[in-house]
PDB file of C-alpha atoms in Angstrom:
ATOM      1  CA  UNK A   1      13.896  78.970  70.580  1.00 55.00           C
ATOM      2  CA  UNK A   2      16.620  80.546  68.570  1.00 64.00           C
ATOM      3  CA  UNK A   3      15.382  81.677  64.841  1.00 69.00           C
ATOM      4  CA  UNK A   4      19.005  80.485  63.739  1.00 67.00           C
ATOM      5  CA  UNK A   5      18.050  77.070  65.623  1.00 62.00           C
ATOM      6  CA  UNK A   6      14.519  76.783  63.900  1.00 67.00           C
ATOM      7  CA  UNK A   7      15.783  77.064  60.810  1.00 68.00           C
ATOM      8  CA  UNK A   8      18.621  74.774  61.130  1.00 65.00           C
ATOM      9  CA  UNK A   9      15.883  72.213  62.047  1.00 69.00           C
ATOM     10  CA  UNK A  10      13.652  73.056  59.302  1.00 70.00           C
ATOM     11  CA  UNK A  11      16.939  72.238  56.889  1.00 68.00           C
ATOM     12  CA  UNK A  12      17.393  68.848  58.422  1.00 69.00           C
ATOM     13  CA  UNK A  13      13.739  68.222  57.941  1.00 72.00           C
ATOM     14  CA  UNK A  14      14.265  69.209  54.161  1.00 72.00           C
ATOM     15  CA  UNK A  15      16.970  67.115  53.965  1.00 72.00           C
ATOM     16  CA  UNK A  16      15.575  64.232  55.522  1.00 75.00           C
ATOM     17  CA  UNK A  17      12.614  64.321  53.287  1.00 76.00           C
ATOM     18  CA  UNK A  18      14.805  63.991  50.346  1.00 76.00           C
ATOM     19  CA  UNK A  19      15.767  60.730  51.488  1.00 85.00           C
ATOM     20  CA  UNK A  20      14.506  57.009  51.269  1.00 87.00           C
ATOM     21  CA  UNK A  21      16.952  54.337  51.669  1.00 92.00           C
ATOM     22  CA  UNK A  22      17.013  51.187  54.253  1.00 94.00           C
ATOM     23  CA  UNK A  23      19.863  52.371  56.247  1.00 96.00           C
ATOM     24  CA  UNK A  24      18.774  56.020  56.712  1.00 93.00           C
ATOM     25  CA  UNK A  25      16.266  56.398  59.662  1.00 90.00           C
ATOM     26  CA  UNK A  26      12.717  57.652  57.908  1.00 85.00           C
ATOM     27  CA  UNK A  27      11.329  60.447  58.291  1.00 79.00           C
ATOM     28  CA  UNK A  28       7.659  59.796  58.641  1.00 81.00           C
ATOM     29  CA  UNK A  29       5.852  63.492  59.452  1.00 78.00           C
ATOM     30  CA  UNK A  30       6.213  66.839  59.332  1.00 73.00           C
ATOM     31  CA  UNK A  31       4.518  70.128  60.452  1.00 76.00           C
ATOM     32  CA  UNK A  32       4.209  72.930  62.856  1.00 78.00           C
ATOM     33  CA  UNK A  33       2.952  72.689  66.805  1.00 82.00           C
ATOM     34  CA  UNK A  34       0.305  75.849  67.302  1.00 85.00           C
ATOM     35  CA  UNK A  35       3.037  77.690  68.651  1.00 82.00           C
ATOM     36  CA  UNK A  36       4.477  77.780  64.982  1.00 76.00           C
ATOM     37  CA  UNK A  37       7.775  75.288  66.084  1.00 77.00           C
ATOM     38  CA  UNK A  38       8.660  73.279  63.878  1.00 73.00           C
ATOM     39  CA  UNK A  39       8.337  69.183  64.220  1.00 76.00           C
ATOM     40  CA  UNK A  40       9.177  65.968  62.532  1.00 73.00           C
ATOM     41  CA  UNK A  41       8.570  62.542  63.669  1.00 81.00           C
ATOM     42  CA  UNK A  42      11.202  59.915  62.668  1.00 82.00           C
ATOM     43  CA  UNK A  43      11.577  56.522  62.551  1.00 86.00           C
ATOM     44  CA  UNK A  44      12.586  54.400  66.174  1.00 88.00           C
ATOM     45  CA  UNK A  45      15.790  52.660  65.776  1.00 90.00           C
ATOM     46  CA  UNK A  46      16.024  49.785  68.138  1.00 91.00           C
ATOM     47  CA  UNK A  47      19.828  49.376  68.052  1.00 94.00           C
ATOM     48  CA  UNK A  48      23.042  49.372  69.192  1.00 97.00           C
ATOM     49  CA  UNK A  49      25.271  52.252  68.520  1.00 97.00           C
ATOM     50  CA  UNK A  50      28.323  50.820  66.407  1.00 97.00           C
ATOM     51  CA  UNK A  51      30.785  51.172  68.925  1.00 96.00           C
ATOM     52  CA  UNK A  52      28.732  49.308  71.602  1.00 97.00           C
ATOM     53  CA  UNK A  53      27.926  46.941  69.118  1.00 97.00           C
ATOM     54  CA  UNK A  54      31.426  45.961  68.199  1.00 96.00           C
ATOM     55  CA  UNK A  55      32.150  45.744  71.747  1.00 96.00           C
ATOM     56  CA  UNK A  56      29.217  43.438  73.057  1.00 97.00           C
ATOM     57  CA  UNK A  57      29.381  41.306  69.889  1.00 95.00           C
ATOM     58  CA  UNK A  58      32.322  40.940  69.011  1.00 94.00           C
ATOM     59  CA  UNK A  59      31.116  40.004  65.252  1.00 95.00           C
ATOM     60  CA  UNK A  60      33.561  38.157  62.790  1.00 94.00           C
ATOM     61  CA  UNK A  61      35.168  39.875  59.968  1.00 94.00           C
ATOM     62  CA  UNK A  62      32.843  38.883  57.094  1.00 94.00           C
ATOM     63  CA  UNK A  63      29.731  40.706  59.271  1.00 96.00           C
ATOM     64  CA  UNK A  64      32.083  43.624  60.229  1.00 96.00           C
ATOM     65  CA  UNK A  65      32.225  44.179  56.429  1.00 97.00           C
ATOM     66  CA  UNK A  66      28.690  43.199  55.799  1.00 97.00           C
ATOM     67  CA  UNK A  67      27.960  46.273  58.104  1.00 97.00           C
ATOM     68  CA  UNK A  68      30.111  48.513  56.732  1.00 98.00           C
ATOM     69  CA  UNK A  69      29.086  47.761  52.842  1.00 97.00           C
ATOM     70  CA  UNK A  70      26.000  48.747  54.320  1.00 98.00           C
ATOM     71  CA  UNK A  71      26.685  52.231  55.748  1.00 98.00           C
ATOM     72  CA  UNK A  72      28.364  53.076  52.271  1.00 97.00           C
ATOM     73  CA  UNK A  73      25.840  52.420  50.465  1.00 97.00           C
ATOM     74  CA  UNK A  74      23.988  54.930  53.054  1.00 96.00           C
ATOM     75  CA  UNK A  75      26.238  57.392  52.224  1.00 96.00           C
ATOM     76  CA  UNK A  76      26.276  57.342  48.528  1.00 95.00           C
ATOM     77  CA  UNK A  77      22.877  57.659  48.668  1.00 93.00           C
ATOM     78  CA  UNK A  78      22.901  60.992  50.915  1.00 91.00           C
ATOM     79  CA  UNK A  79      25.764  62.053  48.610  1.00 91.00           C
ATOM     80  CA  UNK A  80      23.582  61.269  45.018  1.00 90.00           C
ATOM     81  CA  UNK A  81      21.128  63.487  46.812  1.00 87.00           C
ATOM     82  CA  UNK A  82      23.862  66.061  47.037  1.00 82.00           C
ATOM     83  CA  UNK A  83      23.587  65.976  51.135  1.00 86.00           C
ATOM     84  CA  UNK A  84      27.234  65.610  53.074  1.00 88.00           C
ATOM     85  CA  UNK A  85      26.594  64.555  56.501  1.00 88.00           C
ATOM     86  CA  UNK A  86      29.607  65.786  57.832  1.00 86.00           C
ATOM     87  CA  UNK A  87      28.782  63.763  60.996  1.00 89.00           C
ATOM     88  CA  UNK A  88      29.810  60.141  60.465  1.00 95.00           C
ATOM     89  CA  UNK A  89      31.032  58.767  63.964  1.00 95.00           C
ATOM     90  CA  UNK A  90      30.035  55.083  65.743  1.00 96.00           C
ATOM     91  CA  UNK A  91      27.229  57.260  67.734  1.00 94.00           C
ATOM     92  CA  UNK A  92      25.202  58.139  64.336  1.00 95.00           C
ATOM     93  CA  UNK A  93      25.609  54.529  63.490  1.00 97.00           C
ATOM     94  CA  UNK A  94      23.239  52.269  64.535  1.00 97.00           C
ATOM     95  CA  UNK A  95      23.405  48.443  64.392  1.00 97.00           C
ATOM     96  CA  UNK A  96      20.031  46.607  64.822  1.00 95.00           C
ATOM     97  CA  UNK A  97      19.928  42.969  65.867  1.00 92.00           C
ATOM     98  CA  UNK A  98      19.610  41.250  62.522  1.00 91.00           C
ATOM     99  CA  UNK A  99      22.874  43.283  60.963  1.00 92.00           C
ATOM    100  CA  UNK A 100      20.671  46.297  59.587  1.00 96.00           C
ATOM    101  CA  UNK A 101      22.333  49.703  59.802  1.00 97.00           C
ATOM    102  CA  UNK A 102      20.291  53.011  60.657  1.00 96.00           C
ATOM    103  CA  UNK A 103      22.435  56.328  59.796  1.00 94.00           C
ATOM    104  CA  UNK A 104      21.020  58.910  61.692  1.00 90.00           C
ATOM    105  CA  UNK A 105      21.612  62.603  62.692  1.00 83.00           C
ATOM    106  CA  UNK A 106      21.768  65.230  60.147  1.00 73.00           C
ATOM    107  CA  UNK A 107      21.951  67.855  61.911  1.00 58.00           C
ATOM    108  CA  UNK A 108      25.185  69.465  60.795  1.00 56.00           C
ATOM    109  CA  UNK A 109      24.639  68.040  57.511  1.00 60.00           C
ATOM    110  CA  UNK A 110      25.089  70.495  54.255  1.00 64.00           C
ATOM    111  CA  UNK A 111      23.603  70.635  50.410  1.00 59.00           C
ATOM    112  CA  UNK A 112      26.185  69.793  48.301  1.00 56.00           C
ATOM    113  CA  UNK A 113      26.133  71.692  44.639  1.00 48.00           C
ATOM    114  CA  UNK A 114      26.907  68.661  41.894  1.00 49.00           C
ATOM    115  CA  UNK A 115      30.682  69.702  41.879  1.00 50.00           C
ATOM    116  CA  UNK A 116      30.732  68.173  45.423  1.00 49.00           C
ATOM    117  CA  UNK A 117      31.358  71.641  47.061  1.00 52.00           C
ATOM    118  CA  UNK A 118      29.010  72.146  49.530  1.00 51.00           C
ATOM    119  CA  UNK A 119      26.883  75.311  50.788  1.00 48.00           C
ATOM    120  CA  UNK A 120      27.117  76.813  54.199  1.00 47.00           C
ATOM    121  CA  UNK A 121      23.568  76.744  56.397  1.00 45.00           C
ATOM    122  CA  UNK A 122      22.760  78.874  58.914  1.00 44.00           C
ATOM    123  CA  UNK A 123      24.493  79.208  62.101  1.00 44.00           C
ATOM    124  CA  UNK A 124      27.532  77.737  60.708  1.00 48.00           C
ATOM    125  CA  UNK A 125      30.053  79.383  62.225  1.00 45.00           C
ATOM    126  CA  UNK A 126      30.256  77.531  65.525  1.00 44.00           C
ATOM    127  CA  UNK A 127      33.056  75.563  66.103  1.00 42.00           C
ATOM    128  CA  UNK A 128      31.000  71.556  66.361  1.00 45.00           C
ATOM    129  CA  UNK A 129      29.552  72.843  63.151  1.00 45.00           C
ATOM    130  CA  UNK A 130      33.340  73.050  61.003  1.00 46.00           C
ATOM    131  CA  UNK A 131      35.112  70.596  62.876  1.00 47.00           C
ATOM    132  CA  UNK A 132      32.600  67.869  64.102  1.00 59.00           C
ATOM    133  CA  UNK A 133      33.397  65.084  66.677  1.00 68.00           C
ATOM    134  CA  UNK A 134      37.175  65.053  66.969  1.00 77.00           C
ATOM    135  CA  UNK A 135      38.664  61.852  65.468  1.00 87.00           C
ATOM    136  CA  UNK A 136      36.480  61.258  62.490  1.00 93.00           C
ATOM    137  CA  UNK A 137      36.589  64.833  61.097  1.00 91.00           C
ATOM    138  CA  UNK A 138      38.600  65.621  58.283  1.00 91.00           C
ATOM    139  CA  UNK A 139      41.568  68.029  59.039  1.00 90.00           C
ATOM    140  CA  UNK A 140      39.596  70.136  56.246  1.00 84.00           C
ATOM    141  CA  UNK A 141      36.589  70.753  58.386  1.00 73.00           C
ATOM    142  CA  UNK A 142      38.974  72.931  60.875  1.00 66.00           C
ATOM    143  CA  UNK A 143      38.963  75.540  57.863  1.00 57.00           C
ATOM    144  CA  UNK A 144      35.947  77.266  56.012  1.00 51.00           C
ATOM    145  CA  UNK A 145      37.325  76.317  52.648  1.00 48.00           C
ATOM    146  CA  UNK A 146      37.229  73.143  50.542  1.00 48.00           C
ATOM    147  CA  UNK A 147      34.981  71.557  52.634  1.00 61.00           C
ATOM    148  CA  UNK A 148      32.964  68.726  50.213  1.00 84.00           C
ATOM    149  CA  UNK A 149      32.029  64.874  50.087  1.00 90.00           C
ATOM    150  CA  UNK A 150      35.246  64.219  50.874  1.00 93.00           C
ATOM    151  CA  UNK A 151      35.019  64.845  54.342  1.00 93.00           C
ATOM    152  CA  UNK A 152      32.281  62.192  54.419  1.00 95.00           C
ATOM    153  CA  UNK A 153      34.893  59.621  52.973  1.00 97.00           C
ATOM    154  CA  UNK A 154      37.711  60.607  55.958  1.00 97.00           C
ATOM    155  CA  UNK A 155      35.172  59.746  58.320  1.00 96.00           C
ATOM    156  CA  UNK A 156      34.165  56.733  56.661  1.00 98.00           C
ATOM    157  CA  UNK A 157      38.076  55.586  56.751  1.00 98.00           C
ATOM    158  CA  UNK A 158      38.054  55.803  60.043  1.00 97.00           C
ATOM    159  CA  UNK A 159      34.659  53.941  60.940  1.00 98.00           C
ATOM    160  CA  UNK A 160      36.250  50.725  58.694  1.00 97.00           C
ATOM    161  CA  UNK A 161      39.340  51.829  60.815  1.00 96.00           C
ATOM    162  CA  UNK A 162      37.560  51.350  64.193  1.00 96.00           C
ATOM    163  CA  UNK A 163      35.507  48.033  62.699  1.00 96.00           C
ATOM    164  CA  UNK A 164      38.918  46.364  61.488  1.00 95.00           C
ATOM    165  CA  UNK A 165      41.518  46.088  64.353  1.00 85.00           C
ATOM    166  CA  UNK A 166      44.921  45.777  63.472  1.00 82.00           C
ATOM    167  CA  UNK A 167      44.281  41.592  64.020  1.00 84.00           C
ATOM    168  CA  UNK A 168      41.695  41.595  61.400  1.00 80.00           C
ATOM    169  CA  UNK A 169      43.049  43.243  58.585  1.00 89.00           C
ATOM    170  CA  UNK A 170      45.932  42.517  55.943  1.00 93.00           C
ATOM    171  CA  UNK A 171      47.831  44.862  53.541  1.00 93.00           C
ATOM    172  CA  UNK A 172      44.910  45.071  51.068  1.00 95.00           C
ATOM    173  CA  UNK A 173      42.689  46.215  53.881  1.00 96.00           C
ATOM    174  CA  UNK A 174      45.043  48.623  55.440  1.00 96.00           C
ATOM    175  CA  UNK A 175      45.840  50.121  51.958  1.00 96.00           C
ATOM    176  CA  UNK A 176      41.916  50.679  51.775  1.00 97.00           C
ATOM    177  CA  UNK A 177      42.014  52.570  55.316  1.00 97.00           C
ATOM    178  CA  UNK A 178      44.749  54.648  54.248  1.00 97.00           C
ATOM    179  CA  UNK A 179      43.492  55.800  50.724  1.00 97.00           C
ATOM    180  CA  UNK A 180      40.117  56.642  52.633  1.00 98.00           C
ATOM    181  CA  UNK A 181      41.216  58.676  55.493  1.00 97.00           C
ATOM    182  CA  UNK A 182      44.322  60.517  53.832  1.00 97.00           C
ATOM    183  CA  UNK A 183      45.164  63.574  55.758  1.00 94.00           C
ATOM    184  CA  UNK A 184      45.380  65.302  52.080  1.00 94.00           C
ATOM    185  CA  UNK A 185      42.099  65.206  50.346  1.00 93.00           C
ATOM    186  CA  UNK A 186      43.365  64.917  46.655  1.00 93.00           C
ATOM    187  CA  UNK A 187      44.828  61.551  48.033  1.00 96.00           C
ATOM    188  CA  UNK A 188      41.543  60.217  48.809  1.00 96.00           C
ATOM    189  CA  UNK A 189      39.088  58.173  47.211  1.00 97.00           C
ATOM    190  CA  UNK A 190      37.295  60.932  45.176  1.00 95.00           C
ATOM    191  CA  UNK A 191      34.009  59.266  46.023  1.00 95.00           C
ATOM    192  CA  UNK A 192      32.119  56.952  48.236  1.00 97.00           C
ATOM    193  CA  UNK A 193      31.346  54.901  45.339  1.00 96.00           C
ATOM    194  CA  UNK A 194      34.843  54.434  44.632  1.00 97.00           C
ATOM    195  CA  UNK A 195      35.707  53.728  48.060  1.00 98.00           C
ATOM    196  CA  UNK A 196      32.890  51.032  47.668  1.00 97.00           C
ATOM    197  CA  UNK A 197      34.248  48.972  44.296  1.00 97.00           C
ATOM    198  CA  UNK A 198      37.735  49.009  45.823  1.00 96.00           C
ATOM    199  CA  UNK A 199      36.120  47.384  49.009  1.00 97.00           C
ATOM    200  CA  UNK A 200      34.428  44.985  46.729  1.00 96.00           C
ATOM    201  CA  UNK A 201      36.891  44.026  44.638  1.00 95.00           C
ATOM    202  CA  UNK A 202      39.133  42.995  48.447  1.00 95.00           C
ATOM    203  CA  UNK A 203      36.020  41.015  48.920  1.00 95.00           C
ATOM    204  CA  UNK A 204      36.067  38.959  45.973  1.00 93.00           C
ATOM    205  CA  UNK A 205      39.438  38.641  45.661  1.00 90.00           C
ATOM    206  CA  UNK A 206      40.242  41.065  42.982  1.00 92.00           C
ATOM    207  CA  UNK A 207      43.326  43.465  42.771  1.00 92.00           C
ATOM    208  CA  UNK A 208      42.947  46.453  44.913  1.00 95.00           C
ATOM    209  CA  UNK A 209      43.688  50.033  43.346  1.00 94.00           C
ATOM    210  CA  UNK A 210      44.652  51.528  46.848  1.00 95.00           C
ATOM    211  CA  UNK A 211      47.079  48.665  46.827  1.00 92.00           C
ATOM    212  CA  UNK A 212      48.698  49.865  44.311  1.00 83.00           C
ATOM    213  CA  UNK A 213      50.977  45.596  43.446  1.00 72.00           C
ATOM    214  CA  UNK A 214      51.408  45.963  39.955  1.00 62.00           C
ATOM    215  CA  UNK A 215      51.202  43.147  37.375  1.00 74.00           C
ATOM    216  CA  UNK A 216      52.806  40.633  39.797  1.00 70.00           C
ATOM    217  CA  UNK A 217      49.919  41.201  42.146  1.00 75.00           C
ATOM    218  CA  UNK A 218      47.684  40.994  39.642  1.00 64.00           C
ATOM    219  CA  UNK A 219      48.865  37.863  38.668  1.00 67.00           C
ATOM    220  CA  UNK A 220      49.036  36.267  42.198  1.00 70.00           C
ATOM    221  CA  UNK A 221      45.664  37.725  42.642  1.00 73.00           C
ATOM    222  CA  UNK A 222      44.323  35.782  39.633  1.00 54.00           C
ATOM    223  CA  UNK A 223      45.765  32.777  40.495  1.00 62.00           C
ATOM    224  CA  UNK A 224      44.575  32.524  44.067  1.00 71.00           C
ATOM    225  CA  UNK A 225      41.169  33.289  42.677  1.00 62.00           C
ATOM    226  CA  UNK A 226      41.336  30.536  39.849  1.00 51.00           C
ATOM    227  CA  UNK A 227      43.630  28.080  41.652  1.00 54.00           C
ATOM    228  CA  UNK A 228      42.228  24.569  40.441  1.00 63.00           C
ATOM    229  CA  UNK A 229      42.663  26.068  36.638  1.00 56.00           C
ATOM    230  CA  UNK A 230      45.763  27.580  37.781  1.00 52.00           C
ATOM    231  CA  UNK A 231      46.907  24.309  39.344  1.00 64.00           C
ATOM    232  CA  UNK A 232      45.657  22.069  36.248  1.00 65.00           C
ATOM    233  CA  UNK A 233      47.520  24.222  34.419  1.00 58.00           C
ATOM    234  CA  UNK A 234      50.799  24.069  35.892  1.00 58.00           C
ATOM    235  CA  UNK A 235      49.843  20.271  35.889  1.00 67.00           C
ATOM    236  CA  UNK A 236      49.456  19.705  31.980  1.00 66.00           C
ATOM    237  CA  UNK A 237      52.190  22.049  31.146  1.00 64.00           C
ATOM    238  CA  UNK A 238      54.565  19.323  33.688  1.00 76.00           C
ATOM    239  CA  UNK A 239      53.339  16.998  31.656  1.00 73.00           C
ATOM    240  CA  UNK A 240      54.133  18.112  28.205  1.00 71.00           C
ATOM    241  CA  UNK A 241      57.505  18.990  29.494  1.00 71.00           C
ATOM    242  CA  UNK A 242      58.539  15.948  30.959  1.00 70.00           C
ATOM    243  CA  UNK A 243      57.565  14.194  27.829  1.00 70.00           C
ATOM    244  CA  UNK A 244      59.390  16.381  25.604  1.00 74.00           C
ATOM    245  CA  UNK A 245      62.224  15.664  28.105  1.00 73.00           C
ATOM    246  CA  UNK A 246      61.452  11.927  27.714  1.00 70.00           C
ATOM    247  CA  UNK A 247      61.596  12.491  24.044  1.00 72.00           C
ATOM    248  CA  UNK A 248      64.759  13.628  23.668  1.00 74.00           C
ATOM    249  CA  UNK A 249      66.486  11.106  25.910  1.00 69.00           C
ATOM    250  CA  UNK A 250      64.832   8.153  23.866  1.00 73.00           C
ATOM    251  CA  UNK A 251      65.581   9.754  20.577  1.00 75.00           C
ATOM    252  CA  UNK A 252      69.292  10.317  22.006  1.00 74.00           C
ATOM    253  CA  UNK A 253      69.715   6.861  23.101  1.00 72.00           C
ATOM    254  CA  UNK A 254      68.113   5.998  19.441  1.00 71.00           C
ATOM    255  CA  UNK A 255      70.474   7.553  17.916  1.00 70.00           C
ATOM    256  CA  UNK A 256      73.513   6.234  19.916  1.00 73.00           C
ATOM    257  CA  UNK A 257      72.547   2.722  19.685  1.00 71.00           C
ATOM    258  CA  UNK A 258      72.299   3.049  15.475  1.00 71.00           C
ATOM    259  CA  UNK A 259      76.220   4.353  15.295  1.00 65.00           C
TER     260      UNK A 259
END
């Protein structure tokens, strides 16, 4: 085996030990065979892949979403353990049968420094290891420079891209997709957990930053979330009016009828 290759493998096994969250396969054991190559022993996914699973089930919107909240919350958790996984397609995706994600596959993943810049591993100079799979790599990743966490968000873009056909999404949601998977980094989200309140916020109904509507779309935002006080509203303030309106016509006629 390759010394370049054993050590690559040792750095995923570092990396997965640094890890413990419900959608992150587990790494359960570690060592050495008595030929001194290295081993782990991780966690079996029973699952769909999330391609396959979009396919065969065809899930509504609201789980499509569930999902995906789900493998961003993965994420920012490889992210606040300064790992980039620089992999993030439908194939290291995995959808159990009750909804549960499993992110696997780490193994062109890098140690990020705090700043978000990450550090190059060994045997990084091969061209799957800068550019990844082809269609949910950032155009960054073709370089050697600037490569960081926001490569993780591009790919993540496109994953909600792939879960949300063009018949299931709106102009909130395609905003979203957009301000994920920018071609130009500095027009990204500038983290996963940002990515993650402005999904939220589309979710319950609360203006969207990527959207980018203004105070008219705030407004129209508030009121379809508060419609019955809205409507009540609207309803009193008809009322007042029309009896001020009443008002004056009696107090006109009044005043007619006494000259």
């Amino acid at each position: 085996v390759p010394e370049a290759l054993q050590e690559r493998f040792l750095i995923e096994r570092q990396l997965l030990a640094r890890l413990d969250h419900p959608s992150i396969a587990q790494l359960f054991d570690a060592g050495e065979t008595e030929d001194g190559l290295p081993y782990f022993v991780m966690e079996y996914v029973e699952g769909q892949r999330l391609d396959q699973w979009l396919e065969n089930e065809n899930p509504e919107v609201g789980l499509r979403l569930d999902v995906f909240a789900l493998i961003l919350d993965a994420v920012g958790e490889a992210h606040r353990n300064l790992i980039v996984h620089r992999d993030l397609t439908p194939g290291n995706v995995l959808v159990r049968g009750d909804g549960a994600v499993k992110l696997i596959d780490f193994g062109i993943s890098k140690l990020a420094l705090e700043t978000g810049e990450v550090v190059a591993l060994p045997d990084d100079q091969s061209t799957e290891a800068r550019t990844g799979t082809p269609g949910y790599a950032a155009p960054e990743r073709e370089g050697r420079e600037g490569a960081n966490t926001l490569i993780d968000v591009f790919s993540l873009g496109r994953l909600l891209d792939l879960m949300m056909p063009s018949g299931k999404r709106d102009a909130e949601l395609e905003a979203i997709i957009a301000s994920a998977s920018a071609e130009d980094p500095h027009a990204r989200y500038p983290a996963v957990e940002v990515f993650q309140a402005d999904l939220e916020a589309y979710r319950a109904g609360l203006p969207v930053n990527a959207f980018n509507g203004g105070r008219t779309y705030a407004a129209r935002k508030f009121a379809s979330r508060h419609w019955p006080f809205v409507t009540a509203t609207l309803a009193v303030f008809t009322m007042l009016v029309a009896a001020l309106a009443w008002a004056a016509v009696s107090q006109t006629r009044a005043e007619r009828a006494q000259t």
